[in-house]
N, CA, C and O of each residue as an XYZ file, in Angstrom:
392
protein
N     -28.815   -264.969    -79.829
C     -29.099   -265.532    -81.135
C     -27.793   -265.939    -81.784
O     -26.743   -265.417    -81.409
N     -27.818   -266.962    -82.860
C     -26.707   -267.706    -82.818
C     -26.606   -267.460    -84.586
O     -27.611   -267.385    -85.293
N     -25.740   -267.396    -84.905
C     -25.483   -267.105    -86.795
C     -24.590   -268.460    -87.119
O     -23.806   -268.902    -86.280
N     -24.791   -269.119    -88.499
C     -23.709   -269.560    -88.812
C     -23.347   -268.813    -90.451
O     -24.114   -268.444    -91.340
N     -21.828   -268.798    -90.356
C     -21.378   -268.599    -92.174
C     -20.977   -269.765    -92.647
O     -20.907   -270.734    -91.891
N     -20.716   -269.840    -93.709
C     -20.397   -271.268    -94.263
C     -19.188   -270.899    -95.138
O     -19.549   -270.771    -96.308
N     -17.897   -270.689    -94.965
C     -17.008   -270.888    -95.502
C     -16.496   -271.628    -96.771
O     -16.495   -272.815    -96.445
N     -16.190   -271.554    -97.670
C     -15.782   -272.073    -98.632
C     -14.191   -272.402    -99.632
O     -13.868   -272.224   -100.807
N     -13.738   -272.774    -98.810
C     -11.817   -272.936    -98.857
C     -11.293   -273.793    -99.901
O     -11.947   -274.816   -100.105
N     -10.242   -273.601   -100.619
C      -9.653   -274.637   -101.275
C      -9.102   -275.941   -100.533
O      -8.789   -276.097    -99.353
N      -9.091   -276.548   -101.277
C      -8.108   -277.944   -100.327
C      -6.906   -277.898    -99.997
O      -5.972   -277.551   -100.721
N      -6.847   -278.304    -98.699
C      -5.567   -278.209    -98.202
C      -5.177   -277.143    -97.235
O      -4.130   -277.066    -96.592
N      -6.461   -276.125    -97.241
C      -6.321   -275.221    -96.357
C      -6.315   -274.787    -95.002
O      -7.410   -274.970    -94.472
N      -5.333   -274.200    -94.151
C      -5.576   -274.525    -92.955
C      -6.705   -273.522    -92.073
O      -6.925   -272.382    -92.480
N      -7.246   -273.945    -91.093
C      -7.936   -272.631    -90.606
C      -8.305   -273.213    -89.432
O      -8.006   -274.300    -88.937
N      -9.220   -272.043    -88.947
C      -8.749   -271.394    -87.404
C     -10.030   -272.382    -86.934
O     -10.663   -273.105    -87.703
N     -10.246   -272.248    -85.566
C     -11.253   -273.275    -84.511
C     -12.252   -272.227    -83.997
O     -13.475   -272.366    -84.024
N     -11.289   -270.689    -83.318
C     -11.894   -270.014    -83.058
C     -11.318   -268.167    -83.468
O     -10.275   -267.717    -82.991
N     -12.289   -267.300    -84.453
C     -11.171   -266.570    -84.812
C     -12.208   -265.141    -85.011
O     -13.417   -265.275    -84.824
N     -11.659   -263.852    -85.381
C     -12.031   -262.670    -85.663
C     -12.293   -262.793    -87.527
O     -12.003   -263.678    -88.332
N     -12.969   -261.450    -87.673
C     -12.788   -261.841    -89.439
C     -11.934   -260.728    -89.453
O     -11.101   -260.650    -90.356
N     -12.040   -259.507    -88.256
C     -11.050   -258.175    -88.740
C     -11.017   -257.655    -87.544
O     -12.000   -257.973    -86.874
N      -9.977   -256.721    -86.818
C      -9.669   -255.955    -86.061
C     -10.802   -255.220    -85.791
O     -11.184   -255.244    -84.621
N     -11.356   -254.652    -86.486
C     -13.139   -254.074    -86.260
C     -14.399   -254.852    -85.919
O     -15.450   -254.385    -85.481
N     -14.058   -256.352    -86.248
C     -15.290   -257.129    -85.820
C     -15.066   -257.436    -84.322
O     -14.189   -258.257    -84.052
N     -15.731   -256.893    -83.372
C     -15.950   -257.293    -81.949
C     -16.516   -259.084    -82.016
O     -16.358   -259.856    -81.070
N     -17.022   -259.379    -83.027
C     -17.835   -260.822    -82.556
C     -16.126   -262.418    -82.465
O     -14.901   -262.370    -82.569
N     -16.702   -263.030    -82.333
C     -15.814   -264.473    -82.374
C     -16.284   -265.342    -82.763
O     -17.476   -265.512    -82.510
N     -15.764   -266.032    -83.337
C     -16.790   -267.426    -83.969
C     -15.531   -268.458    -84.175
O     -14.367   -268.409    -84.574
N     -16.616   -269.579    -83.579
C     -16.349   -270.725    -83.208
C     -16.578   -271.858    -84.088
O     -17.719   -272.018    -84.521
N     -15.352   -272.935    -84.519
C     -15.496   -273.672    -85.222
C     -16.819   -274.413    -84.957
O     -16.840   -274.939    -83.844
N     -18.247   -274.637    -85.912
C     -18.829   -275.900    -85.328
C     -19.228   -277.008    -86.357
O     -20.081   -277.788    -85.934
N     -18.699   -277.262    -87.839
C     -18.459   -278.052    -88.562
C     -17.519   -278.078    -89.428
O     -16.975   -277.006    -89.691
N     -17.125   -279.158    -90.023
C     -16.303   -279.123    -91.506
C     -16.929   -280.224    -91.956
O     -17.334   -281.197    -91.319
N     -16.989   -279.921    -93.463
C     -17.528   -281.192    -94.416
C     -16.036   -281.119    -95.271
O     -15.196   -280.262    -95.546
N     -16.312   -282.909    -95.561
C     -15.144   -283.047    -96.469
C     -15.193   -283.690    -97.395
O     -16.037   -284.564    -97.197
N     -14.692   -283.794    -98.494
C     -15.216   -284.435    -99.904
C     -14.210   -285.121    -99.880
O     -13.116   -284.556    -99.888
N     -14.302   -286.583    -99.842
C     -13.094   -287.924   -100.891
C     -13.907   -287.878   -101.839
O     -15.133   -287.794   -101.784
N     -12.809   -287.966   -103.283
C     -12.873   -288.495   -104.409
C     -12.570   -286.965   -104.933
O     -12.234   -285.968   -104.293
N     -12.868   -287.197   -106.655
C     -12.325   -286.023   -107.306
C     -13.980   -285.222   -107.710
O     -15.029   -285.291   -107.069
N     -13.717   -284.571   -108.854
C     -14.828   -284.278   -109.444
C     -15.779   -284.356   -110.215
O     -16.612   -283.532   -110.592
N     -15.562   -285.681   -110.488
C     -16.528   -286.964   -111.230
C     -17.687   -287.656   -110.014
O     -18.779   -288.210   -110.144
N     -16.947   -287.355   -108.972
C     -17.346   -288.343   -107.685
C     -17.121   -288.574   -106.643
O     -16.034   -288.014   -106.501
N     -17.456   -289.204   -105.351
C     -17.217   -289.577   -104.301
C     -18.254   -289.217   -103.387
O     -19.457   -289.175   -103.647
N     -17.480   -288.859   -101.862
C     -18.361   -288.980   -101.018
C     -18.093   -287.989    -99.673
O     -16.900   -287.733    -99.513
N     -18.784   -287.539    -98.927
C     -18.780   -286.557    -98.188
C     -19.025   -286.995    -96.814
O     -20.044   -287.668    -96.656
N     -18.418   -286.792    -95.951
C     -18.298   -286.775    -94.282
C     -18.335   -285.369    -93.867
O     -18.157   -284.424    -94.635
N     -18.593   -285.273    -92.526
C     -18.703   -284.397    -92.001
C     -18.096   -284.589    -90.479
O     -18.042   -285.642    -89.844
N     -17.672   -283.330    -90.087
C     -17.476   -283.296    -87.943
C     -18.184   -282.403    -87.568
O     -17.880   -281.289    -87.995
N     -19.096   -282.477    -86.867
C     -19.715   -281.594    -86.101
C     -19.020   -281.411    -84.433
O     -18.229   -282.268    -84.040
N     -19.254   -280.678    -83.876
C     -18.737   -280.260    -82.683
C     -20.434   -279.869    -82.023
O     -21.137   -278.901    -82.312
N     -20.756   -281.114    -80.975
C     -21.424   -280.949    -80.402
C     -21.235   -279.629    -78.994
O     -20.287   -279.505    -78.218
N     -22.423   -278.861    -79.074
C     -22.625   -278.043    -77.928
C     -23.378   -278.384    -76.726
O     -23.162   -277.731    -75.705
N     -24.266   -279.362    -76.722
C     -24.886   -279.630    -75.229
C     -24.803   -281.466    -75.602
O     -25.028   -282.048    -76.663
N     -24.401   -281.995    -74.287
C     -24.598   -283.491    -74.580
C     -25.371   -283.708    -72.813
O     -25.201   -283.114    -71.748
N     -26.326   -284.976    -73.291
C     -26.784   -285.363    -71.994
C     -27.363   -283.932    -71.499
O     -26.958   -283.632    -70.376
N     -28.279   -282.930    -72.141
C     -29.171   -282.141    -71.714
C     -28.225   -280.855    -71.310
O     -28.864   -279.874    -70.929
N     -26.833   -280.725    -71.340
C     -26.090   -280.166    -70.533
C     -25.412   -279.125    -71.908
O     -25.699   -279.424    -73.068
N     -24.630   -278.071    -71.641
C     -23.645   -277.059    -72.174
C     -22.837   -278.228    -71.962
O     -22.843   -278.981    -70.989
N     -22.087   -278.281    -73.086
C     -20.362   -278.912    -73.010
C     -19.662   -277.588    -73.646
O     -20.002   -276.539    -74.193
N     -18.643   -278.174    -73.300
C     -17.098   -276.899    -72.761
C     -16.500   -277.543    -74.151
O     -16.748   -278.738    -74.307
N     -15.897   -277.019    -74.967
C     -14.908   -277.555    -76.611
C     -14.036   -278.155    -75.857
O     -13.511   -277.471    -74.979
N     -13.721   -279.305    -75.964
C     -12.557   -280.145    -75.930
C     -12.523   -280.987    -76.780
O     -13.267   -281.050    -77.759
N     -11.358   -281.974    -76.392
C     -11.105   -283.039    -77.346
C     -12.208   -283.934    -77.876
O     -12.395   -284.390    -79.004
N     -12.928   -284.064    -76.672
C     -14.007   -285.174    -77.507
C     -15.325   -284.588    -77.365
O     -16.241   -285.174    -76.789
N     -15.437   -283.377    -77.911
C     -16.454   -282.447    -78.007
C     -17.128   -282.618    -79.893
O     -18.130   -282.195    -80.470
N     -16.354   -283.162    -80.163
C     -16.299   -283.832    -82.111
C     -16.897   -284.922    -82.175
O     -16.570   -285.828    -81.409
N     -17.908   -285.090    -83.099
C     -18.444   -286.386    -83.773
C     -18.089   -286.151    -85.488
O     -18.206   -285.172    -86.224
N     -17.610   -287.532    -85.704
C     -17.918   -288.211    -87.301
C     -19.082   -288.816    -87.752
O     -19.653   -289.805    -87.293
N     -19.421   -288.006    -88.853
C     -20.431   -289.182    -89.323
C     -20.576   -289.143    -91.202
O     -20.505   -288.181    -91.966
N     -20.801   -290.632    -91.484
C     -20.790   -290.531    -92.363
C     -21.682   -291.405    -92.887
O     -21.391   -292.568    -92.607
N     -22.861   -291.255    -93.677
C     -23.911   -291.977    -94.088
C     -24.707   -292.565    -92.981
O     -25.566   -291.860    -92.452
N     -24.463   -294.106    -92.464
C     -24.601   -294.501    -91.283
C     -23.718   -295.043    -89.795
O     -23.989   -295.806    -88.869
N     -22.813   -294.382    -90.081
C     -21.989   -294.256    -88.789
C     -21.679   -293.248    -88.530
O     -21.312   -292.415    -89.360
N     -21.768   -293.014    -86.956
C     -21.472   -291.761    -86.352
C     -20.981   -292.294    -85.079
O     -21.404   -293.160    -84.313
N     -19.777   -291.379    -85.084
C     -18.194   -291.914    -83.977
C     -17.723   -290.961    -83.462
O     -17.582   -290.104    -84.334
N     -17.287   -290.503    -82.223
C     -16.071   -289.634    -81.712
C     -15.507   -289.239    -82.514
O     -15.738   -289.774    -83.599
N     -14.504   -288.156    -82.500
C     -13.563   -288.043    -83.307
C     -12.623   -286.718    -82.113
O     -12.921   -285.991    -81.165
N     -11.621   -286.993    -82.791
C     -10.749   -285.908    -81.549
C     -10.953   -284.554    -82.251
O     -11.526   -284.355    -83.322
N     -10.563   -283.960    -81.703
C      -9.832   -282.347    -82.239
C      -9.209   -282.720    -83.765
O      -9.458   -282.401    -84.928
N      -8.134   -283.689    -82.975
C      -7.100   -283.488    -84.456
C      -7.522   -284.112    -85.694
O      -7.212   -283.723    -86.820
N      -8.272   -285.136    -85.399
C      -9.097   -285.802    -86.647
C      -9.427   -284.636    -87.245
O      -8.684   -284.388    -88.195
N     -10.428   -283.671    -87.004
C     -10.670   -282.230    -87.159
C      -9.817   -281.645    -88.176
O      -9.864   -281.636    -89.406
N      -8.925   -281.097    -87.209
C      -8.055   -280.335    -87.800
C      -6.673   -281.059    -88.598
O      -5.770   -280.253    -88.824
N      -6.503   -282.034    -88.901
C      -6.123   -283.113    -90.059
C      -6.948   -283.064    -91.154
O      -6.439   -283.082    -92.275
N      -7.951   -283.014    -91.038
C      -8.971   -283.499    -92.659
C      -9.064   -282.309    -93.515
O      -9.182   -281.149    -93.119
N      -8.992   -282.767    -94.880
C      -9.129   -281.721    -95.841
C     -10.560   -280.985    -95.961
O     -11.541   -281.592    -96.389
N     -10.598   -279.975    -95.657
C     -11.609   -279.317    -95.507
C     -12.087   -278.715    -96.602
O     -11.456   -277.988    -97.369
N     -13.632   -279.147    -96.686
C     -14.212   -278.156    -98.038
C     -15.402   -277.219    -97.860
O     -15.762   -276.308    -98.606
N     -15.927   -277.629    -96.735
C     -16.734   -276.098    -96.523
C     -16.293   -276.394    -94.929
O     -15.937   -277.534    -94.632
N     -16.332   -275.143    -93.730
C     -16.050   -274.767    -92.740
C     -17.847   -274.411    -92.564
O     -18.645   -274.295    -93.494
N     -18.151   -274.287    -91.019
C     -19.437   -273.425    -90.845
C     -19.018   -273.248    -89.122
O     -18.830   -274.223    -88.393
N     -18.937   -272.048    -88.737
C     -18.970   -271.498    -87.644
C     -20.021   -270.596    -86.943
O     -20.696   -269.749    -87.528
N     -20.056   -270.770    -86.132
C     -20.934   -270.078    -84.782
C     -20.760   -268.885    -84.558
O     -19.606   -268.456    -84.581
N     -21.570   -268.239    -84.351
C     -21.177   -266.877    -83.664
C     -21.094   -266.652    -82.263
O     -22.257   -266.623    -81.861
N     -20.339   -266.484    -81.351
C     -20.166   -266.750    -80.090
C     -20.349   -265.753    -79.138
O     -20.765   -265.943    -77.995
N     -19.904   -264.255    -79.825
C     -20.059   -263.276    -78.684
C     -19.027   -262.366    -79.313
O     -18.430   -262.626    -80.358
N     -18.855   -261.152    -78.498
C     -17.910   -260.110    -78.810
C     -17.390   -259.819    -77.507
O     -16.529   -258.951    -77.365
């Protein structure tokens, strides 16, 4: 069974792909979105990366082009670093195992 948390970070913050929450938590969790807000707080607009887990019926392995963009009506590749470049405003990770 699979959990997600949904993180909630200031801007600009950096964080992890795959990480512990404490020396006592046996589990791991795995980056599998970030949403990101352009504009201020009057306005704008929100994208997201998801990190696909099965493509073509199959388990995929996290790599580089294991990331999609999408935003309203386009949805594109995106690398790792696109990822981990963008200002992040909520995080949501997987629970993977202990």
């Amino acid at each position: 069974r699979q959990y997600c948390t949904a993180l909630r970070l200031p801007w600009s913050s950096l964080f992890p792909v795959i990480f512990r929450f404490d020396e006592n938590d046996n589990n791991t969790y795995r980056l599998v979105g970030v949403a990101q807000h352009i504009g201020d707080r009057k306005g704008g607009h929100y994208i997201v990366y998801v990190r696909a887990s099965k493509m073509n019926g199959q388990e995929h392995q996290s790599n580089d082009k294991s990331w999609f963009y999408a935003s309203d009506e386009m949805i594109r590749e995106a690398s790792l670093q696109d990822v981990l470049d963008c200002e992040a405003y909520i995080l949501f990770y997987e629970r993977v195992g202990n």
